[in-house]
JSON list of C-alpha atoms in Angstrom, two decimals:
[
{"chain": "I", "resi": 1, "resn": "UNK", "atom": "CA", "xyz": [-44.85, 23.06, 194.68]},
{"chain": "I", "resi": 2, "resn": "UNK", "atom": "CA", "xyz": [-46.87, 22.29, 197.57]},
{"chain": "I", "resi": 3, "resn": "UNK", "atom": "CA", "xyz": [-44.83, 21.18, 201.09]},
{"chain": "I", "resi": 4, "resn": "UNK", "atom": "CA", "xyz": [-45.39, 20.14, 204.27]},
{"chain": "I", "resi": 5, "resn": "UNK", "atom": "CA", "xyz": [-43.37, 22.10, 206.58]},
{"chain": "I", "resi": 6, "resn": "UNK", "atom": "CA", "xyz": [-41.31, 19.96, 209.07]},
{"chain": "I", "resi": 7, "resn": "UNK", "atom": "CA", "xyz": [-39.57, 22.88, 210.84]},
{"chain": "I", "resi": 8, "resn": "UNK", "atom": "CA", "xyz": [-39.96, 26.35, 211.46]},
{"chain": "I", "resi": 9, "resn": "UNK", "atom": "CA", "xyz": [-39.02, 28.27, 208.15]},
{"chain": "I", "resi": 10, "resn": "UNK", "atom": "CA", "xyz": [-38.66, 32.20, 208.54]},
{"chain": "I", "resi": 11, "resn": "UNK", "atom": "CA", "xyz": [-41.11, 33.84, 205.98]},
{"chain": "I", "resi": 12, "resn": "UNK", "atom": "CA", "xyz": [-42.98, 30.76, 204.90]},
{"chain": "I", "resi": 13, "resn": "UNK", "atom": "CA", "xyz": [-44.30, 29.15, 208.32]},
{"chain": "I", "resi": 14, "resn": "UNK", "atom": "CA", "xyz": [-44.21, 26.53, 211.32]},
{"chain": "I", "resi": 15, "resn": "UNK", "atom": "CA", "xyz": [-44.14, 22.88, 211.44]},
{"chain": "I", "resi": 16, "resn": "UNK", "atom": "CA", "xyz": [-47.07, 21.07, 209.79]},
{"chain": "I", "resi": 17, "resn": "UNK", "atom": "CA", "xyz": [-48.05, 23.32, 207.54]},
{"chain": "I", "resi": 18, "resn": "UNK", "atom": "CA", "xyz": [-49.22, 23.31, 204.39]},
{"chain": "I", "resi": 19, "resn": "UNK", "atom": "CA", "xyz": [-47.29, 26.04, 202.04]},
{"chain": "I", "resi": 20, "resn": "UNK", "atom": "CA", "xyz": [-46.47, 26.60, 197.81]},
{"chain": "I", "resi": 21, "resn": "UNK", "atom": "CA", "xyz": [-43.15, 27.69, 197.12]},
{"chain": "I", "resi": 22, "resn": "UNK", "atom": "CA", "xyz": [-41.01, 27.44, 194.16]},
{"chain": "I", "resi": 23, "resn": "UNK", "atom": "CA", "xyz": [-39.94, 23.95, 192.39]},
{"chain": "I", "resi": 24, "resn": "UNK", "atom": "CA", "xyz": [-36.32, 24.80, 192.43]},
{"chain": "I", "resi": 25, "resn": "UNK", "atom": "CA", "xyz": [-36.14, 26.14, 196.19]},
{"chain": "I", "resi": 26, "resn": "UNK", "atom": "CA", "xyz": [-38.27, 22.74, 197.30]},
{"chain": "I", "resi": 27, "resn": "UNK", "atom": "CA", "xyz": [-35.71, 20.26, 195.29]},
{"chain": "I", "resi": 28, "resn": "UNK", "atom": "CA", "xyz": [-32.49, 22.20, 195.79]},
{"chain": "I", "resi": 29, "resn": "UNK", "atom": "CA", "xyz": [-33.03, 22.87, 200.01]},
{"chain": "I", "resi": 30, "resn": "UNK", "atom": "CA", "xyz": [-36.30, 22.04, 201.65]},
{"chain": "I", "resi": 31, "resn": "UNK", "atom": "CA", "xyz": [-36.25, 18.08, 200.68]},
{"chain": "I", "resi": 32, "resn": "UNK", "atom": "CA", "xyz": [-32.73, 17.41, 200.82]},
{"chain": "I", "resi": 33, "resn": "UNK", "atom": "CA", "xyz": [-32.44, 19.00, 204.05]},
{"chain": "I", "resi": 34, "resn": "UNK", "atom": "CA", "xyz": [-35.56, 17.36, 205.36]},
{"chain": "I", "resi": 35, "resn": "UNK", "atom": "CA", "xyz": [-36.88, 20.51, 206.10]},
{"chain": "I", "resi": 36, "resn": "UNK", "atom": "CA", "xyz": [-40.10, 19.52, 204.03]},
{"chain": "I", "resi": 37, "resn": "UNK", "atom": "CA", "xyz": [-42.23, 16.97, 202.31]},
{"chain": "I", "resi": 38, "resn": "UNK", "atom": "CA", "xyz": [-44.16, 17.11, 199.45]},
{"chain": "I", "resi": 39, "resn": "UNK", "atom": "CA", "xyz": [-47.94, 17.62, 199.96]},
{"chain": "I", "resi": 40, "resn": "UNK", "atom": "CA", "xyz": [-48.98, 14.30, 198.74]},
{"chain": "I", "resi": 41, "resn": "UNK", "atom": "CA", "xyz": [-52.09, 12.54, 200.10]},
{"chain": "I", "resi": 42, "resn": "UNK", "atom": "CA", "xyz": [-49.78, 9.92, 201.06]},
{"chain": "I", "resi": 43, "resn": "UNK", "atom": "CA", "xyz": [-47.17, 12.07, 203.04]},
{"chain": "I", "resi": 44, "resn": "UNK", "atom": "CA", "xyz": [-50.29, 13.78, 205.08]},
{"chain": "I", "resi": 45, "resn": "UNK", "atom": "CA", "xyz": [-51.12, 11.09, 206.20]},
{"chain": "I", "resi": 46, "resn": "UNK", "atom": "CA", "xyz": [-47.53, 10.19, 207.31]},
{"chain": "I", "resi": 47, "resn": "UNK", "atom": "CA", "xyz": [-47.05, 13.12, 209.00]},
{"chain": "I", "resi": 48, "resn": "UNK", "atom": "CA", "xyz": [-50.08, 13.66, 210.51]},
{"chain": "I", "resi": 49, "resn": "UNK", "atom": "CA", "xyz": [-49.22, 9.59, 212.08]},
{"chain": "I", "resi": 50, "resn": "UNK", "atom": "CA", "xyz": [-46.00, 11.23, 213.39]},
{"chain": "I", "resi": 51, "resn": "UNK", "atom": "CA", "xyz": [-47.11, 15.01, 214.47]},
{"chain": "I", "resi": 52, "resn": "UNK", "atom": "CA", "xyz": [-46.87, 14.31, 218.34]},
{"chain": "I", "resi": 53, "resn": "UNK", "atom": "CA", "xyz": [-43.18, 13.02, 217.68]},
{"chain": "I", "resi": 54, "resn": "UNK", "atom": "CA", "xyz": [-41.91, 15.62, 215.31]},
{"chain": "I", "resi": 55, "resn": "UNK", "atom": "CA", "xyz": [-43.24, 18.55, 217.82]},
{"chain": "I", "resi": 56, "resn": "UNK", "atom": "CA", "xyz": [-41.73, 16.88, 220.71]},
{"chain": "I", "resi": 57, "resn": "UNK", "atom": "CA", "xyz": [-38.34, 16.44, 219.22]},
{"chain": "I", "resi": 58, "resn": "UNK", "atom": "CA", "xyz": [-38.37, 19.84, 217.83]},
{"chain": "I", "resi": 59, "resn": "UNK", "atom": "CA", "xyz": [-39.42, 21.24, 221.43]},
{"chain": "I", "resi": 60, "resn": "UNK", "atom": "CA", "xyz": [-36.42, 19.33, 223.04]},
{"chain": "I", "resi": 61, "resn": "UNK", "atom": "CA", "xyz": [-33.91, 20.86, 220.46]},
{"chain": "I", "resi": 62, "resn": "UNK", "atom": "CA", "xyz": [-35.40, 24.08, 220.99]},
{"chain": "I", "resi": 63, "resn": "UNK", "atom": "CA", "xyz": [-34.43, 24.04, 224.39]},
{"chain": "I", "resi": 64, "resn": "UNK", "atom": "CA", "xyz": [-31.06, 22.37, 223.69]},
{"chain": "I", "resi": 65, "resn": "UNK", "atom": "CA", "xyz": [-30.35, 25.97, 221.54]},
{"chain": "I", "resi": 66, "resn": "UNK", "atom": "CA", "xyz": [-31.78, 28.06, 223.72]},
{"chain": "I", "resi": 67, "resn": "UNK", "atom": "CA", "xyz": [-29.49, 26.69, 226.51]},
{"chain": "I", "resi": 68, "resn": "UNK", "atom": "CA", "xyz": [-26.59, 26.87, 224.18]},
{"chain": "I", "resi": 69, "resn": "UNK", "atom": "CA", "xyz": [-27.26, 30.23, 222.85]},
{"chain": "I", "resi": 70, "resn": "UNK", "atom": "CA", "xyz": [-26.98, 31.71, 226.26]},
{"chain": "I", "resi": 71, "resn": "UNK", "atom": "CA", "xyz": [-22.76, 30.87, 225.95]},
{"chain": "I", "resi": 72, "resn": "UNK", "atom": "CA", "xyz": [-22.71, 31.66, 222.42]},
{"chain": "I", "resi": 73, "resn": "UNK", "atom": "CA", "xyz": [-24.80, 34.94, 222.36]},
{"chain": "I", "resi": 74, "resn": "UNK", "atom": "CA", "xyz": [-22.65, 37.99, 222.73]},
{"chain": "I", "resi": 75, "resn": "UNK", "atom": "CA", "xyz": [-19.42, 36.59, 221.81]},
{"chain": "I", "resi": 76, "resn": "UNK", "atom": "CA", "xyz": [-16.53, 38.36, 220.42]},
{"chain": "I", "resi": 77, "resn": "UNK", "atom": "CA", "xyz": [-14.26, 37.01, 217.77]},
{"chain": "I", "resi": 78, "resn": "UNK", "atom": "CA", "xyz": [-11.05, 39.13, 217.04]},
{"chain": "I", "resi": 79, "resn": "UNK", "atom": "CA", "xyz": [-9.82, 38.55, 213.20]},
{"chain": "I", "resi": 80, "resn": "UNK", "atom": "CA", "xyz": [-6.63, 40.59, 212.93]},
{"chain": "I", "resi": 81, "resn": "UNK", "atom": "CA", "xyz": [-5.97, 41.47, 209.58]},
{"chain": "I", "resi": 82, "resn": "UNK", "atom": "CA", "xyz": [-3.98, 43.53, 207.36]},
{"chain": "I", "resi": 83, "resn": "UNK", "atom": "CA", "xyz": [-5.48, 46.36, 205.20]},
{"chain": "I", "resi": 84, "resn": "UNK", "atom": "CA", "xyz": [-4.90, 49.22, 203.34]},
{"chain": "I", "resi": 85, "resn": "UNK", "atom": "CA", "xyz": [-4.88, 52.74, 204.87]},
{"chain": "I", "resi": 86, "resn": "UNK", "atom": "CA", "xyz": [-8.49, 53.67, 204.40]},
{"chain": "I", "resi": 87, "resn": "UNK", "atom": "CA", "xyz": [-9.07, 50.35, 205.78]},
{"chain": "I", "resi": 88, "resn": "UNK", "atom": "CA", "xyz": [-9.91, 48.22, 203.25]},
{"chain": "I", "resi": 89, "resn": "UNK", "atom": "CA", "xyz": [-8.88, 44.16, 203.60]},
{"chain": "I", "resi": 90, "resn": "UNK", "atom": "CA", "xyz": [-6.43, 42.75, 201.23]},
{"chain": "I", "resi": 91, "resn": "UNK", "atom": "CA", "xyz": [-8.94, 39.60, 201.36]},
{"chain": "I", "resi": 92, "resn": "UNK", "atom": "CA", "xyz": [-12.14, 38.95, 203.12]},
{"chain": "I", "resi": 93, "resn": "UNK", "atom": "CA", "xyz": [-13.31, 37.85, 206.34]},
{"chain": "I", "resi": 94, "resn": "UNK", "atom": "CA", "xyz": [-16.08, 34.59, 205.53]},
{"chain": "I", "resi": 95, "resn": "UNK", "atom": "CA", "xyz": [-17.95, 32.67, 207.57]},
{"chain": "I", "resi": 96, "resn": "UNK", "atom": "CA", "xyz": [-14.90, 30.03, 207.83]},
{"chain": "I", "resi": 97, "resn": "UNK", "atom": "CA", "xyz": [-13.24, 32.57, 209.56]},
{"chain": "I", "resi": 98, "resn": "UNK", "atom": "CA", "xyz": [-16.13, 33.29, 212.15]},
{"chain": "I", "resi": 99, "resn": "UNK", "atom": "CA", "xyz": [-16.65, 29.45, 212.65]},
{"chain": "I", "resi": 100, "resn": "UNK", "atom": "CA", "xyz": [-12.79, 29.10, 213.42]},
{"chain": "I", "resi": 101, "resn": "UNK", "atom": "CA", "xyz": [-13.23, 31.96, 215.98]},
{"chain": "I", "resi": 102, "resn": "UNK", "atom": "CA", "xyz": [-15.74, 30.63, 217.78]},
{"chain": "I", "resi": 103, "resn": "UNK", "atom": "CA", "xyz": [-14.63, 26.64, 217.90]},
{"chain": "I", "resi": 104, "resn": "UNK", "atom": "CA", "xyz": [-11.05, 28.75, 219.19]},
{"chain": "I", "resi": 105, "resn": "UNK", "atom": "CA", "xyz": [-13.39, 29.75, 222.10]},
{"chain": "I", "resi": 106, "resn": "UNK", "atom": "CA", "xyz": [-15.00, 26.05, 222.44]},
{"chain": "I", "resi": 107, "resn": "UNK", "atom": "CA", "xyz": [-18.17, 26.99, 220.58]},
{"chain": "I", "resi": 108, "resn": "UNK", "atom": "CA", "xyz": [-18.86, 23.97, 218.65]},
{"chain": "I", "resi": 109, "resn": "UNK", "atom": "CA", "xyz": [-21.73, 25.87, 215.80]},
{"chain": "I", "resi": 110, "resn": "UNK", "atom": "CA", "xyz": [-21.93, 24.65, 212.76]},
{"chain": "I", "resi": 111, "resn": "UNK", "atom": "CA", "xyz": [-20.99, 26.85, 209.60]},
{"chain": "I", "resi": 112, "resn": "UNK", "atom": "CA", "xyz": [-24.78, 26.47, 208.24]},
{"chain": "I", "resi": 113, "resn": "UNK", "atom": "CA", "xyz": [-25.89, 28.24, 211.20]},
{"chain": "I", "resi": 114, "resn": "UNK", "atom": "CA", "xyz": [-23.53, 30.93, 210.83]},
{"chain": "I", "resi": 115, "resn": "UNK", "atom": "CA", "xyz": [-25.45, 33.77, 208.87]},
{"chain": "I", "resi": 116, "resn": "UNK", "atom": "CA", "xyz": [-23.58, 35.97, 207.06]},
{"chain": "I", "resi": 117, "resn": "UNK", "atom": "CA", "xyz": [-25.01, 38.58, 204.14]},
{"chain": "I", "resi": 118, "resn": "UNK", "atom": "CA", "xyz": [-22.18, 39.30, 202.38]},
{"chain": "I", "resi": 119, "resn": "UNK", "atom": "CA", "xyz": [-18.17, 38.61, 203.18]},
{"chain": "I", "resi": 120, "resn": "UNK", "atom": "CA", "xyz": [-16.63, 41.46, 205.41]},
{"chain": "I", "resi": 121, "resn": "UNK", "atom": "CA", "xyz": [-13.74, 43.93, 203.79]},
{"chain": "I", "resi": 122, "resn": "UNK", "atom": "CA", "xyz": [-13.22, 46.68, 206.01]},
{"chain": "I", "resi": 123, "resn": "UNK", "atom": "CA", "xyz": [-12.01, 46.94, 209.64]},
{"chain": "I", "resi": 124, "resn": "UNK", "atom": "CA", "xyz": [-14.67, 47.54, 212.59]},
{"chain": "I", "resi": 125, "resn": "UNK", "atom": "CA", "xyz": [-16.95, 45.42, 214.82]},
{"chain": "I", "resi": 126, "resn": "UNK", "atom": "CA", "xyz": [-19.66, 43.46, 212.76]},
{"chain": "I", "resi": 127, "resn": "UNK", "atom": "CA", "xyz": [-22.56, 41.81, 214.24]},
{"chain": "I", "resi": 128, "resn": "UNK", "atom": "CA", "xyz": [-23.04, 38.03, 212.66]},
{"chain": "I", "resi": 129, "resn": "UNK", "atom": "CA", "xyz": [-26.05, 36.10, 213.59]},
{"chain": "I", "resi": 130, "resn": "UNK", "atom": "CA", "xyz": [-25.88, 32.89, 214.34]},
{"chain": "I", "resi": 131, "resn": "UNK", "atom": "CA", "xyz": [-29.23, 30.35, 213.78]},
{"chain": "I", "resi": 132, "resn": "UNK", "atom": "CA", "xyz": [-29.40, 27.56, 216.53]},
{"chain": "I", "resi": 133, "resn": "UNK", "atom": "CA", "xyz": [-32.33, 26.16, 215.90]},
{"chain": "I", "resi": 134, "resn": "UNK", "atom": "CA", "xyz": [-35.10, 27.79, 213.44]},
{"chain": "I", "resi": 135, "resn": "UNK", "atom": "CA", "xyz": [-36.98, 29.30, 216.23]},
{"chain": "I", "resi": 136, "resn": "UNK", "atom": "CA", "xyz": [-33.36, 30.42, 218.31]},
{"chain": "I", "resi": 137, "resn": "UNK", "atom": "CA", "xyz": [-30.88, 33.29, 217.15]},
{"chain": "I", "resi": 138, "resn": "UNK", "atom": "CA", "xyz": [-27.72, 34.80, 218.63]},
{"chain": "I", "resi": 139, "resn": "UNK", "atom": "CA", "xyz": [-25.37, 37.81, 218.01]},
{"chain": "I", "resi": 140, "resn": "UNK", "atom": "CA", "xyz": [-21.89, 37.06, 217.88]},
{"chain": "I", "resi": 141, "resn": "UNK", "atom": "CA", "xyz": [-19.49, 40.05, 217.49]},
{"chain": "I", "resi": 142, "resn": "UNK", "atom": "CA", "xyz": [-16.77, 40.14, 214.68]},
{"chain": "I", "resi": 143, "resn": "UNK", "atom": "CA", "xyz": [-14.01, 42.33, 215.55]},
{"chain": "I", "resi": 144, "resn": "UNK", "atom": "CA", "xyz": [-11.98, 42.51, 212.33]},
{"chain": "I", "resi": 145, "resn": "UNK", "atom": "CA", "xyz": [-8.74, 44.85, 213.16]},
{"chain": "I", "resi": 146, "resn": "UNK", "atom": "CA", "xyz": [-4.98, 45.51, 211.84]},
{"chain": "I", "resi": 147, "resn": "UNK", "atom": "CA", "xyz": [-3.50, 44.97, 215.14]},
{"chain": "I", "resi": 148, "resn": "UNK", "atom": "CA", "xyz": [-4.35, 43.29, 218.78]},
{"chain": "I", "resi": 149, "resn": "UNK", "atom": "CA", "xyz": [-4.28, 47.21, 220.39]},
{"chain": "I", "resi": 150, "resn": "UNK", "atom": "CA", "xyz": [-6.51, 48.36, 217.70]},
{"chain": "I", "resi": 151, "resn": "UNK", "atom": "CA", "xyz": [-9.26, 45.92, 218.52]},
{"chain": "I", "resi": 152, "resn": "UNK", "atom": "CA", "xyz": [-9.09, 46.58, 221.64]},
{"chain": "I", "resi": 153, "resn": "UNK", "atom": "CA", "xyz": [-10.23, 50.23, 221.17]},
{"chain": "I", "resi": 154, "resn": "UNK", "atom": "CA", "xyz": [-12.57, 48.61, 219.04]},
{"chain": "I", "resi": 155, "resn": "UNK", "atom": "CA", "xyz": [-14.19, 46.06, 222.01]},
{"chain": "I", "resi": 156, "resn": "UNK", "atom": "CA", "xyz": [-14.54, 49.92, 224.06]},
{"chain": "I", "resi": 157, "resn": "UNK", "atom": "CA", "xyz": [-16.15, 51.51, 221.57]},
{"chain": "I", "resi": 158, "resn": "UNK", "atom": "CA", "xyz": [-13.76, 53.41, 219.08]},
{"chain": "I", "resi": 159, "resn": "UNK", "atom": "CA", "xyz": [-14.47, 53.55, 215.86]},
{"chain": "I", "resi": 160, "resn": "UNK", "atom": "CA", "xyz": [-10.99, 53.22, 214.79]},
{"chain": "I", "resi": 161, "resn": "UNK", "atom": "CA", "xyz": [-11.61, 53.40, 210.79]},
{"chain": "I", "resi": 162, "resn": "UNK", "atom": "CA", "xyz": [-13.39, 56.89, 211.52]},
{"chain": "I", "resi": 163, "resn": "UNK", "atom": "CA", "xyz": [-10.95, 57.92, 214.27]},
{"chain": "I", "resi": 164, "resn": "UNK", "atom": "CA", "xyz": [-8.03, 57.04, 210.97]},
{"chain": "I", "resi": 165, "resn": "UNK", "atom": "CA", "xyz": [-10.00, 59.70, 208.86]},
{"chain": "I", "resi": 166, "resn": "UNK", "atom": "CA", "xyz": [-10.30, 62.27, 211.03]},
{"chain": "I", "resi": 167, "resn": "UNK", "atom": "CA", "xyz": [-6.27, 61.84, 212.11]},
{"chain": "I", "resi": 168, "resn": "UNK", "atom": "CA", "xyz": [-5.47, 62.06, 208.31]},
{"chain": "I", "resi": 169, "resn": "UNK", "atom": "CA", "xyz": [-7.95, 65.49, 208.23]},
{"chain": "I", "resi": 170, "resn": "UNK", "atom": "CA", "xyz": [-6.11, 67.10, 210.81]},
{"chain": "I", "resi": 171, "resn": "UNK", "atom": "CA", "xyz": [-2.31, 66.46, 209.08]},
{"chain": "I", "resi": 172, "resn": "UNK", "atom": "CA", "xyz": [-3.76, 67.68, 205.75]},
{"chain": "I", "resi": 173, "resn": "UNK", "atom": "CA", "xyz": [-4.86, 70.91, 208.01]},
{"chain": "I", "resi": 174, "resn": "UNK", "atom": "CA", "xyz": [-1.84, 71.36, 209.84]},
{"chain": "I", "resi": 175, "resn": "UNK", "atom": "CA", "xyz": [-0.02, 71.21, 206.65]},
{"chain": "I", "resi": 176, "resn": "UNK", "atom": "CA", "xyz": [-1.90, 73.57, 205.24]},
{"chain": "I", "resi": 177, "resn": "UNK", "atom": "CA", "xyz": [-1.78, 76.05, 208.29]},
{"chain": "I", "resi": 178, "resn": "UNK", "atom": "CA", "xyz": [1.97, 75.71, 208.20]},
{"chain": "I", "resi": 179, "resn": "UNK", "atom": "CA", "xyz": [2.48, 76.81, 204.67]},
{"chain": "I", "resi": 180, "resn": "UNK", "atom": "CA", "xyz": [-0.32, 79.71, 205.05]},
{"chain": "I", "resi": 181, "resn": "UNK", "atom": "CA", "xyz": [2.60, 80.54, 207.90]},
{"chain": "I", "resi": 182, "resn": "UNK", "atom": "CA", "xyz": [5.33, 80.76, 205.76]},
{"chain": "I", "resi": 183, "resn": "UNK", "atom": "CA", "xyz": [3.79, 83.75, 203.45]},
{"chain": "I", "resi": 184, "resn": "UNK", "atom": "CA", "xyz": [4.46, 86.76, 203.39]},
{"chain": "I", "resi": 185, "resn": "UNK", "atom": "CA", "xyz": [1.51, 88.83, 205.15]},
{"chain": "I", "resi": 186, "resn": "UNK", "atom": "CA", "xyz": [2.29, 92.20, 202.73]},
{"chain": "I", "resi": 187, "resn": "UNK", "atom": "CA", "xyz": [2.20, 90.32, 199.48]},
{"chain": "I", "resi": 188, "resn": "UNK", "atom": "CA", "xyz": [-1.31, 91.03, 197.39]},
{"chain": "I", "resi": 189, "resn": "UNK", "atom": "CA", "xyz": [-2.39, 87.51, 196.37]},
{"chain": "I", "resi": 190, "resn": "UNK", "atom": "CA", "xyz": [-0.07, 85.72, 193.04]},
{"chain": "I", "resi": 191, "resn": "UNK", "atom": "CA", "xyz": [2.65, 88.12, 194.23]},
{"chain": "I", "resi": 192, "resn": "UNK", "atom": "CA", "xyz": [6.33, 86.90, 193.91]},
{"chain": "I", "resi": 193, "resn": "UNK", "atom": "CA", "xyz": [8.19, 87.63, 197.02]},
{"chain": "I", "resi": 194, "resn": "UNK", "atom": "CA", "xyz": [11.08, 90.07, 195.73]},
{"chain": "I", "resi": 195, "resn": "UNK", "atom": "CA", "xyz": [13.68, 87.65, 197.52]},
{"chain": "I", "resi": 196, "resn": "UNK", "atom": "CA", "xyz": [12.83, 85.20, 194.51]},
{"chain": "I", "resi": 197, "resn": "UNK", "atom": "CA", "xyz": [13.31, 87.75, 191.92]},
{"chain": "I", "resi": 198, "resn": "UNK", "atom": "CA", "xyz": [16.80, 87.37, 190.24]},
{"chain": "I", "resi": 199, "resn": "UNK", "atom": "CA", "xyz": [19.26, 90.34, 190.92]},
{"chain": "I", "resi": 200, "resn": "UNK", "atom": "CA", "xyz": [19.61, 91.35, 186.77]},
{"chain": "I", "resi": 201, "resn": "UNK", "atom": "CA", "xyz": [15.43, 91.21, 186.50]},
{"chain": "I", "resi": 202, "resn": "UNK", "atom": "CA", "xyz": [14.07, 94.47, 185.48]},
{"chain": "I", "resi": 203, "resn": "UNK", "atom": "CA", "xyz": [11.83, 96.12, 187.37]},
{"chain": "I", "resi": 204, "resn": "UNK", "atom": "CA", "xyz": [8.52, 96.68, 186.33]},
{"chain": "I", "resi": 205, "resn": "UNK", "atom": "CA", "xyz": [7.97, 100.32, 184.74]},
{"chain": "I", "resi": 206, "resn": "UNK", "atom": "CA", "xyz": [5.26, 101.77, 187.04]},
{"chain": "I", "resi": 207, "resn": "UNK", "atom": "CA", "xyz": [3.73, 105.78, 187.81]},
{"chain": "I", "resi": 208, "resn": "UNK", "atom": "CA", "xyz": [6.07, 106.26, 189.61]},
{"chain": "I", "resi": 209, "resn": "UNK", "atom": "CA", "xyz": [9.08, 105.38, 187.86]},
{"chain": "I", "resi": 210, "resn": "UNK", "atom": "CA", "xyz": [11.85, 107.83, 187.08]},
{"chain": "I", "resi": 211, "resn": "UNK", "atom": "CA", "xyz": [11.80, 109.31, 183.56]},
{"chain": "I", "resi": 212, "resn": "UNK", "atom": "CA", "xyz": [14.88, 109.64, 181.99]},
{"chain": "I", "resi": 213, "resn": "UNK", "atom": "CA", "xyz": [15.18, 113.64, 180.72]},
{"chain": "I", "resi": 214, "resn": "UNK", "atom": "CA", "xyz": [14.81, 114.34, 176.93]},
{"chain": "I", "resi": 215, "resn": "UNK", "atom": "CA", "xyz": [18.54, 115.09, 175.17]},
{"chain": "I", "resi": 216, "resn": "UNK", "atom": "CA", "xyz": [19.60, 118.69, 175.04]},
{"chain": "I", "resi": 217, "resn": "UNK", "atom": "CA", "xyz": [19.94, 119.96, 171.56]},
{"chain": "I", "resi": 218, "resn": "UNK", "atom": "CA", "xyz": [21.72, 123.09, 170.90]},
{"chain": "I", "resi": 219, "resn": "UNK", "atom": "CA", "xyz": [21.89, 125.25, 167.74]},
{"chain": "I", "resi": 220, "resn": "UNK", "atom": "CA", "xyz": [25.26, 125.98, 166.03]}
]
């Protein structure tokens, strides 16, 4: 279908023009959301009677976001959260979550603007973008953590789900080290201490056993 674009739309174009994309994505988002008309003789000429208007509006909101975006951009919204010890969340952090955060810090964005790929499920800082206007993005930060000391290792820097493997590492290690302790340095590898062996057990016949001497036997 053939539109006339009304707004800036990332990978198809800028306001006014003329652009084919797919039935479904025209009827479904474009014209609903007045993004778009169709690219009838009739709406040209519509547009074209209203370019001046539609520019100057979308210039004023433009700087409206950009203004905005300077509070918004940079922002850091702590989810606390409770997860599993490799760090995975017993649920999901959407962008309900993030729009919560931010109205919690009197950002007033609207959950459409809030761009978010895929919902998060580990710990750690994520960057979310946020779309003011279709020509102005932010970064906000997610800090999803188990605790309100954890995130804030996680606001310096600390990359606490790595930090939690390399702490579990270094137990497995020291338990290791601390058995490897325990053994006895003159035993050939697979051999049983003699202290296990049970009093009664019978030795094992070797060179240099003692041989017991052959029976006399006399002649009458």
């Amino acid at each position: 279908m053939d539109i006339i674009l009304l707004e800036r739309i990332e990978k198809l174009g800028t306001i006014g023009d003329v652009v084919t994309v797919k039935d479904g994505y025209a009827r479904n988002f474009l014209l609903p959301n007045k993004k778009a008309l169709r690219a009838n003789e009739a709406n040209k000429k519509v547009f074209e009677a209203n370019r001046e208007r539609l520019e100057k509006e979308n210039a004023e909101k433009r700087v409206d976001a950009e203004k905005s975006g300077k509070d918004v951009d940079g922002t850091e919204v702590v989810l606390i959260r409770a997860s599993s010890n490799s760090g995975q969340l017993y649920g999901s952090v959407t962008v309900r979550d993030i729009h919560n955060g931010l109205a919690e810090k009197g950002h007033e964005v609207d959950k459409k603007q809030i761009i978010l790929g895929a919902p998060i499920k580990t710990i750690g800082m994520f960057d979310v973008m946020v779309r003011l206007h279709p020509e102005v993005e932010v970064t906000v930060k997610a800090n999803v953590a188990r605790s309100d000391d954890e995130a804030e290792l996680q606001s310096q820097g600390v990359d606490v789900l790595a930090q939690m493997f390399e702490d579990e590492q270094k137990e497995i290690e020291e338990a290791a080290a601390a058995n490897s302790g325990n053994r006895d340095p003159s035993l050939e590898p697979g051999e049983i201490p003699a202290d296990m062996l049970d009093d009664d057990a019978e030795a094992p016949a070797g060179d240099d056993a003692e041989e017991t001497p052959a029976e006399e036997t006399s002649e009458d």
